[in-house]
Amino acid sequence: MLNENGSVKNISEKLVTEKIIEPRLGPYKGNEKITYDNDKDPKVSLLISKALRNTLIAAILYIALVNLALFIPDSPLRGENGSVIDSPLMSGISTFIFLFFIIIGLTYGITAKKINSPTDAVNYMIEAIKDISGFVVLVFIIAQFIAYLQWTDISLLTAVNGAELLKSVDLVGIPAIVLLVLLTVISSLFITSGSALWSVLAPIFIPMFMLLDIHPAIIQAGYRIGDSVTNMITPLNPFVAVMLGFLMKYDKKAELGTHVALILPYTIAFLIVWIIMLIAFLLLDIPIGPGVTKNIK
């Protein structure tokens, strides 16, 4: 639907940033020094370029080594009958990803002379965690709440009852799809895993909307709109922790509510723009994807 350059998304993002977010922030009064590329020492820039080059080489070598170990005969990383999907590699993929980032992080730090001893590496890890320590505690409490939701099946009952409500009022066509998007927006705030939320909603909405002659691709598109716009403000999303860490670097008093208040205009803008685009596709009967001849029969 969208192009990377000059897309509707980028235009709306720029408008929200310049017209809403920046005026609310006002002039920067923090102690963190903001540097620009033209302010950097040429020697420092050369060192950083060398560090990035070595990091790229380390990443390529690591990926090549893992692939070599995977494709050798009788590789221990493969499963039964040489399977890759059901294999030790896939079951332990988090370990391989962890090692990947450790290797490239150490390569960059050592080359850029930021890490001169094992203590330096540990201190950098401590600093990274310290900025989001309060958020980690908050996530623990929220995780207990989510666990109780799953244990009591409240989330499942909510989804089922919502589907029955849509069916009982005989909503069809575009209004039903818009309501699906809004229901997904609300549900994604409580069920943060996209695959888990889809596993709850899909068995209900795909059959129901197909009975209304709506193609499953439309259901998936509506779901993806609702699920994606809340990723920036959902507390348990790991990227929220990353963004909050960057925010706290420049605003020591920033908390989760500060982040949500700043990002919420983007969520609203993206939701409105993408719903309008989806409605345009439906009204103009533009195929939503490969193999889709009619969006709504």
Phi, psi and omega in degrees: 000325189240146173263157182290320184253129178069022182281166177299322180299312182294323179294314180294323178296318180294318180296317180296318181297312186281326186265336185242304189289306184299317177299328179288329182286323182073188181292146180283127182237016181281178181265347181289125182282128178261119181249155178240165184303322183282354177268353187279147175292133179305324179294321178294317179299320178294320179294319179294319177299318177296320179295318179295321178296314179294325177295317177298318179297317179297320179296316180296317180296319180296313180297320179295320180295317179296317179295322178297316178294332181284323188260003173289153180301138179055042181296134177292348178278349179266157178270199179295142181060027177074019182292141176261324181296308179260080187214165175301329179299312182288322180291333178249028185299328180297325178294317180295322178293319178300313179297324179300311182289328176297315183294311182290328178293315178293322179299314180295313184297318181291316181294321180279004179062029174270334179242113180246353179201163177303329180297323179298317179298317179296319180296321177296320178296319180296316179299320181294320181284327184300323182294334183243021182298319178297324179293324179298319177297317179298319180297322178300316180294316180296323180299323177296320179296316179297321179298320178293322176301315181291321181295322181271354181062025179296319181297320179293317180296322179298316180296317181295313181295324177296320178295319179296324179295315178300320182290323184291327180271003174058045175281127181229163174070216187299316179303321179295321180292319178297320177295325176298317178299314181293322177295322178294322178301312181293316183294325183292343176286340182252328178247098191281337180282123181298319180292322179294317180294319178296323179294335177278316186278323186301312180299340181267310190276329180297308177298319183296316181286330176293326175293337176268013179064035175253128184295142179303331179298326178293320179298316179295319179296316178297319178297316182295326176296309182295323182285323187284326186289340181265357182301330185281344185237358179286120188303324184275359177290127183300332180290336176296321178297320179296313181295323178294324177298316177295320180296318181291339177296325182257342178224099186297337182268001183294141176229184182301320179297325177297315180298313181298318180297325180285324187272337184306320177301325177295316180302313181295317181296313180297319181299314181295313182297315183289328175294318178299318179296319179295318178297322178297318177300320182288316182294322180274358180054043174279125181306131185284343180186178180300136177083000179263112180272320177222131180291313179230123181284000000 
